[in-house]
């Protein structure tokens, strides 16, 4: 059991109603209702949480990395930012963040990359110590909802920081997230949330990194008029308005 800091607890209406840990190199998914808040915590430091989001009622609508970045004029994601769908709606808002930088441009690690970096350990050989990869982990979760390879999109990599030099070369910052760092997402529409804890594709650790992520799930507190995410920029205000129209029409 882990406790939430006041920084993150303030976005809950009361206490979290459920918590669990997603082990390192694992995957999971769930349908999340509008008005839910989830805090993800890096338990040991150096975690990577790959995320994708879909509209559970129209699976063609999914998280859109380019729109998320360009409409908020940023290369990284952190507190105050929103996570957009390809329909101009907001899946979730980043209401609290201890890291200050989360990657959304480097995509997923695949089986070939894992084999080149750390070799392949199968479940038959290593049981829960097998070396899973993010791409196939997403596909396993996709199959539960009738999704397939054609539905793959550029994903989020929470807790991972990637910086660029003057020539545009990207470099993974291995110690960016410390043990206990957390990020809280407030969901602004019903969302199919798909996640894995496989390594970041630029991670060159000597051994396959096994980094669990804990999560608290609860009901979100009411959105205040001075909400940081909603008022971050004019584009976010329009995104919230798009959500209002969508939820109103679907009611």
CSV table of N, CA, C and O in Angstrom, one decimal, residues 80-151:
chain,number,residue,atom,x,y,z
A,80,UNK,N,-0.4,20.6,-16.2
A,80,UNK,CA,-1.0,21.7,-16.9
A,80,UNK,C,-1.4,21.3,-18.4
A,80,UNK,O,-2.2,22.0,-19.0
A,81,UNK,N,-0.8,20.2,-18.9
A,81,UNK,CA,-1.1,19.8,-20.2
A,81,UNK,C,-2.3,18.8,-20.3
A,81,UNK,O,-2.7,18.2,-19.3
A,82,UNK,N,-2.9,18.7,-21.5
A,82,UNK,CA,-4.0,17.8,-21.7
A,82,UNK,C,-3.6,16.8,-22.8
A,82,UNK,O,-2.7,17.1,-23.6
A,83,UNK,N,-4.3,15.7,-22.8
A,83,UNK,CA,-4.0,14.6,-23.7
A,83,UNK,C,-5.2,14.5,-24.7
A,83,UNK,O,-6.3,14.1,-24.3
A,84,UNK,N,-4.9,14.8,-25.9
A,84,UNK,CA,-6.0,15.0,-26.9
A,84,UNK,C,-6.2,13.7,-27.8
A,84,UNK,O,-5.3,12.9,-28.0
A,85,UNK,N,-7.5,13.6,-28.2
A,85,UNK,CA,-7.8,12.6,-29.2
A,85,UNK,C,-7.7,13.2,-30.6
A,85,UNK,O,-7.5,14.4,-30.7
A,86,UNK,N,-7.8,12.3,-31.6
A,86,UNK,CA,-7.8,12.8,-33.0
A,86,UNK,C,-9.1,13.5,-33.4
A,86,UNK,O,-9.2,13.8,-34.6
A,87,UNK,N,-10.0,13.6,-32.5
A,87,UNK,CA,-11.2,14.4,-32.8
A,87,UNK,C,-11.3,15.7,-32.1
A,87,UNK,O,-12.3,16.4,-32.0
A,88,UNK,N,-10.1,16.1,-31.5
A,88,UNK,CA,-10.1,17.4,-30.9
A,88,UNK,C,-10.7,17.5,-29.5
A,88,UNK,O,-10.9,18.5,-28.9
A,89,UNK,N,-10.9,16.3,-28.9
A,89,UNK,CA,-11.4,16.2,-27.6
A,89,UNK,C,-10.3,15.8,-26.6
A,89,UNK,O,-9.2,15.3,-27.0
A,90,UNK,N,-10.5,16.0,-25.3
A,90,UNK,CA,-9.5,15.7,-24.3
A,90,UNK,C,-9.8,14.4,-23.6
A,90,UNK,O,-10.9,14.3,-22.9
A,91,UNK,N,-8.9,13.5,-23.7
A,91,UNK,CA,-9.1,12.2,-22.9
A,91,UNK,C,-8.8,12.5,-21.4
A,91,UNK,O,-9.6,12.1,-20.6
A,92,UNK,N,-7.7,13.2,-21.1
A,92,UNK,CA,-7.3,13.4,-19.8
A,92,UNK,C,-6.5,14.6,-19.6
A,92,UNK,O,-5.8,15.1,-20.6
A,93,UNK,N,-6.4,15.1,-18.4
A,93,UNK,CA,-5.6,16.3,-18.0
A,93,UNK,C,-4.5,15.9,-17.1
A,93,UNK,O,-4.8,15.1,-16.2
A,94,UNK,N,-3.3,16.4,-17.2
A,94,UNK,CA,-2.2,16.1,-16.3
A,94,UNK,C,-2.4,17.2,-15.2
A,94,UNK,O,-1.9,18.3,-15.3
A,95,UNK,N,-3.0,16.8,-14.1
A,95,UNK,CA,-3.3,17.8,-13.0
A,95,UNK,C,-2.2,17.9,-12.0
A,95,UNK,O,-2.1,18.9,-11.3
A,96,UNK,N,-1.3,16.9,-11.9
A,96,UNK,CA,-0.2,17.0,-10.9
A,96,UNK,C,0.9,16.1,-11.4
A,96,UNK,O,0.7,15.0,-12.0
A,97,UNK,N,2.2,16.6,-11.3
A,97,UNK,CA,3.3,15.9,-11.8
A,97,UNK,C,4.6,16.2,-11.0
A,97,UNK,O,4.9,17.4,-10.8
A,98,UNK,N,5.3,15.1,-10.6
A,98,UNK,CA,6.6,15.3,-9.9
A,98,UNK,C,7.8,15.3,-10.8
A,98,UNK,O,8.9,15.7,-10.4
A,99,UNK,N,7.6,14.8,-12.0
A,99,UNK,CA,8.8,14.6,-12.9
A,99,UNK,C,9.1,15.9,-13.8
A,99,UNK,O,10.3,16.2,-14.0
A,100,UNK,N,8.1,16.5,-14.3
A,100,UNK,CA,8.3,17.7,-15.1
A,100,UNK,C,8.6,17.4,-16.6
A,100,UNK,O,8.7,18.3,-17.4
A,101,UNK,N,8.6,16.1,-17.0
A,101,UNK,CA,8.9,15.8,-18.4
A,101,UNK,C,8.5,14.3,-18.6
A,101,UNK,O,9.0,13.4,-18.0
A,102,UNK,N,7.6,14.2,-19.6
A,102,UNK,CA,7.2,12.8,-20.0
A,102,UNK,C,7.2,12.8,-21.5
A,102,UNK,O,6.8,13.7,-22.2
A,103,UNK,N,7.8,11.7,-22.1
A,103,UNK,CA,8.1,11.5,-23.5
A,103,UNK,C,6.8,11.1,-24.2
A,103,UNK,O,6.1,10.2,-23.8
A,104,UNK,N,6.6,11.7,-25.4
A,104,UNK,CA,5.5,11.3,-26.3
A,104,UNK,C,5.9,11.3,-27.7
A,104,UNK,O,5.0,11.5,-28.6
A,105,UNK,N,7.2,11.1,-28.0
A,105,UNK,CA,7.6,11.1,-29.4
A,105,UNK,C,8.4,9.9,-29.8
A,105,UNK,O,8.6,9.6,-31.0
A,106,UNK,N,8.9,9.1,-28.9
A,106,UNK,CA,9.8,8.0,-29.2
A,106,UNK,C,9.1,6.7,-29.5
A,106,UNK,O,9.7,5.7,-29.9
A,107,UNK,N,7.8,6.6,-29.2
A,107,UNK,CA,7.1,5.3,-29.5
A,107,UNK,C,7.4,4.2,-28.6
A,107,UNK,O,7.8,4.3,-27.4
A,108,UNK,N,7.4,3.0,-29.1
A,108,UNK,CA,7.4,1.7,-28.4
A,108,UNK,C,8.6,0.9,-28.7
A,108,UNK,O,9.2,1.0,-29.8
A,109,UNK,N,9.0,0.1,-27.7
A,109,UNK,CA,10.1,-0.9,-28.0
A,109,UNK,C,9.4,-2.1,-28.5
A,109,UNK,O,8.3,-2.5,-28.1
A,110,UNK,N,10.1,-2.8,-29.5
A,110,UNK,CA,9.5,-4.0,-30.1
A,110,UNK,C,10.4,-5.2,-29.8
A,110,UNK,O,11.5,-5.1,-29.1
A,111,UNK,N,10.0,-6.4,-30.3
A,111,UNK,CA,10.7,-7.6,-30.0
A,111,UNK,C,12.2,-7.6,-30.5
A,111,UNK,O,13.1,-8.1,-29.8
A,112,UNK,N,12.4,-7.1,-31.7
A,112,UNK,CA,13.7,-7.0,-32.2
A,112,UNK,C,14.7,-6.2,-31.4
A,112,UNK,O,15.8,-6.5,-31.1
A,113,UNK,N,14.2,-5.0,-30.9
A,113,UNK,CA,15.0,-4.1,-30.1
A,113,UNK,C,15.3,-4.8,-28.8
A,113,UNK,O,16.4,-4.6,-28.3
A,114,UNK,N,14.3,-5.4,-28.2
A,114,UNK,CA,14.6,-6.1,-26.9
A,114,UNK,C,15.7,-7.2,-27.1
A,114,UNK,O,16.6,-7.4,-26.3
A,115,UNK,N,15.6,-8.0,-28.2
A,115,UNK,CA,16.5,-9.0,-28.4
A,115,UNK,C,17.9,-8.5,-28.6
A,115,UNK,O,18.9,-9.0,-28.1
A,116,UNK,N,18.1,-7.3,-29.3
A,116,UNK,CA,19.4,-6.7,-29.5
A,116,UNK,C,20.0,-6.2,-28.3
A,116,UNK,O,21.2,-6.2,-28.1
A,117,UNK,N,19.1,-5.6,-27.4
A,117,UNK,CA,19.6,-5.0,-26.2
A,117,UNK,C,19.9,-6.0,-25.0
A,117,UNK,O,20.9,-6.0,-24.3
A,118,UNK,N,19.0,-7.0,-24.8
A,118,UNK,CA,19.0,-7.8,-23.7
A,118,UNK,C,18.8,-9.3,-24.0
A,118,UNK,O,18.9,-10.1,-23.0
A,119,UNK,N,18.6,-9.7,-25.2
A,119,UNK,CA,18.2,-11.0,-25.5
A,119,UNK,C,16.8,-11.4,-25.2
A,119,UNK,O,16.1,-10.6,-24.5
A,120,UNK,N,16.3,-12.5,-25.6
A,120,UNK,CA,14.9,-12.9,-25.4
A,120,UNK,C,14.9,-14.0,-24.4
A,120,UNK,O,15.6,-15.0,-24.4
A,121,UNK,N,14.0,-13.8,-23.4
A,121,UNK,CA,13.7,-14.8,-22.4
A,121,UNK,C,12.2,-15.1,-22.5
A,121,UNK,O,11.4,-14.2,-22.4
A,122,UNK,N,11.8,-16.3,-22.8
A,122,UNK,CA,10.4,-16.6,-23.0
A,122,UNK,C,9.8,-16.9,-21.7
A,122,UNK,O,10.5,-17.2,-20.7
A,123,UNK,N,8.5,-17.0,-21.7
A,123,UNK,CA,7.7,-17.3,-20.5
A,123,UNK,C,8.0,-18.7,-20.0
A,123,UNK,O,8.1,-19.0,-18.8
A,124,UNK,N,8.2,-19.6,-21.0
A,124,UNK,CA,8.5,-21.0,-20.7
A,124,UNK,C,9.8,-21.2,-20.0
A,124,UNK,O,10.0,-22.0,-19.1
A,125,UNK,N,10.8,-20.3,-20.3
A,125,UNK,CA,12.1,-20.3,-19.7
A,125,UNK,C,12.2,-19.6,-18.4
A,125,UNK,O,12.7,-20.1,-17.4
A,126,UNK,N,11.6,-18.4,-18.4
A,126,UNK,CA,11.8,-17.5,-17.2
A,126,UNK,C,10.5,-17.2,-16.4
A,126,UNK,O,10.6,-16.4,-15.5
A,127,UNK,N,9.4,-17.7,-16.8
A,127,UNK,CA,8.1,-17.4,-16.2
A,127,UNK,C,7.9,-15.9,-16.1
A,127,UNK,O,8.0,-15.2,-17.1
A,128,UNK,N,7.6,-15.3,-15.0
A,128,UNK,CA,7.4,-13.9,-14.9
A,128,UNK,C,8.6,-13.0,-15.2
A,128,UNK,O,8.5,-11.8,-15.3
A,129,UNK,N,9.8,-13.6,-15.3
A,129,UNK,CA,11.0,-12.9,-15.7
A,129,UNK,C,11.2,-12.7,-17.1
A,129,UNK,O,12.3,-12.3,-17.6
A,130,UNK,N,10.2,-13.1,-18.0
A,130,UNK,CA,10.4,-13.1,-19.4
A,130,UNK,C,10.5,-11.6,-19.9
A,130,UNK,O,10.0,-10.7,-19.3
A,131,UNK,N,11.2,-11.4,-21.0
A,131,UNK,CA,11.4,-10.1,-21.5
A,131,UNK,C,10.3,-9.7,-22.5
A,131,UNK,O,10.5,-9.9,-23.7
A,132,UNK,N,9.3,-9.1,-22.0
A,132,UNK,CA,8.2,-8.6,-22.9
A,132,UNK,C,8.6,-7.3,-23.5
A,132,UNK,O,9.5,-6.6,-23.1
A,133,UNK,N,7.9,-7.0,-24.6
A,133,UNK,CA,8.2,-5.7,-25.3
A,133,UNK,C,6.9,-4.9,-25.4
A,133,UNK,O,5.8,-5.5,-25.4
A,134,UNK,N,7.0,-3.6,-25.5
A,134,UNK,CA,5.8,-2.7,-25.5
A,134,UNK,C,4.8,-2.9,-26.7
A,134,UNK,O,3.6,-2.9,-26.5
A,135,UNK,N,5.4,-3.2,-27.9
A,135,UNK,CA,4.5,-3.3,-29.0
A,135,UNK,C,3.6,-4.5,-28.9
A,135,UNK,O,2.4,-4.4,-29.1
A,136,UNK,N,4.2,-5.7,-28.6
A,136,UNK,CA,3.4,-6.9,-28.4
A,136,UNK,C,2.5,-6.8,-27.2
A,136,UNK,O,1.4,-7.4,-27.2
A,137,UNK,N,2.9,-6.1,-26.2
A,137,UNK,CA,2.1,-5.9,-25.0
A,137,UNK,C,0.8,-5.2,-25.3
A,137,UNK,O,-0.3,-5.5,-24.9
A,138,UNK,N,1.0,-4.1,-26.1
A,138,UNK,CA,-0.2,-3.4,-26.6
A,138,UNK,C,-1.1,-4.3,-27.4
A,138,UNK,O,-2.4,-4.3,-27.2
A,139,UNK,N,-0.5,-5.1,-28.3
A,139,UNK,CA,-1.4,-6.0,-29.1
A,139,UNK,C,-2.2,-7.0,-28.3
A,139,UNK,O,-3.3,-7.3,-28.7
A,140,UNK,N,-1.6,-7.5,-27.3
A,140,UNK,CA,-2.3,-8.5,-26.4
A,140,UNK,C,-3.5,-7.8,-25.8
A,140,UNK,O,-4.6,-8.3,-25.8
A,141,UNK,N,-3.3,-6.5,-25.3
A,141,UNK,CA,-4.5,-5.8,-24.7
A,141,UNK,C,-5.5,-5.4,-25.8
A,141,UNK,O,-6.7,-5.4,-25.6
A,142,UNK,N,-5.0,-5.0,-27.0
A,142,UNK,CA,-5.9,-4.7,-28.1
A,142,UNK,C,-6.9,-5.8,-28.4
A,142,UNK,O,-8.0,-5.6,-28.6
A,143,UNK,N,-6.4,-7.0,-28.4
A,143,UNK,CA,-7.2,-8.2,-28.8
A,143,UNK,C,-8.4,-8.3,-27.9
A,143,UNK,O,-9.5,-8.8,-28.3
A,144,UNK,N,-8.3,-7.8,-26.6
A,144,UNK,CA,-9.5,-7.9,-25.7
A,144,UNK,C,-10.6,-7.1,-26.1
A,144,UNK,O,-11.8,-7.3,-25.7
A,145,UNK,N,-10.4,-6.1,-27.0
A,145,UNK,CA,-11.4,-5.1,-27.4
A,145,UNK,C,-11.7,-5.1,-28.9
A,145,UNK,O,-12.3,-4.2,-29.4
A,146,UNK,N,-11.1,-6.1,-29.6
A,146,UNK,CA,-11.3,-6.2,-31.1
A,146,UNK,C,-10.4,-5.3,-31.8
A,146,UNK,O,-10.7,-5.0,-33.0
A,147,UNK,N,-9.4,-4.8,-31.2
A,147,UNK,CA,-8.4,-3.9,-31.9
A,147,UNK,C,-7.3,-4.8,-32.5
A,147,UNK,O,-7.1,-5.9,-32.0
A,148,UNK,N,-6.5,-4.2,-33.4
A,148,UNK,CA,-5.4,-5.0,-34.0
A,148,UNK,C,-4.2,-4.0,-34.3
A,148,UNK,O,-4.2,-2.8,-33.9
A,149,UNK,N,-3.3,-4.5,-35.1
A,149,UNK,CA,-2.1,-3.7,-35.5
A,149,UNK,C,-2.5,-2.4,-36.2
A,149,UNK,O,-1.8,-1.4,-36.0
A,150,UNK,N,-3.5,-2.4,-37.0
A,150,UNK,CA,-3.9,-1.2,-37.7
A,150,UNK,C,-4.4,-0.1,-36.7
A,150,UNK,O,-4.4,1.1,-37.2
A,151,UNK,N,-4.6,-0.4,-35.5
A,151,UNK,CA,-5.1,0.6,-34.5
A,151,UNK,C,-3.9,1.1,-33.7
A,151,UNK,O,-4.2,2.0,-32.8
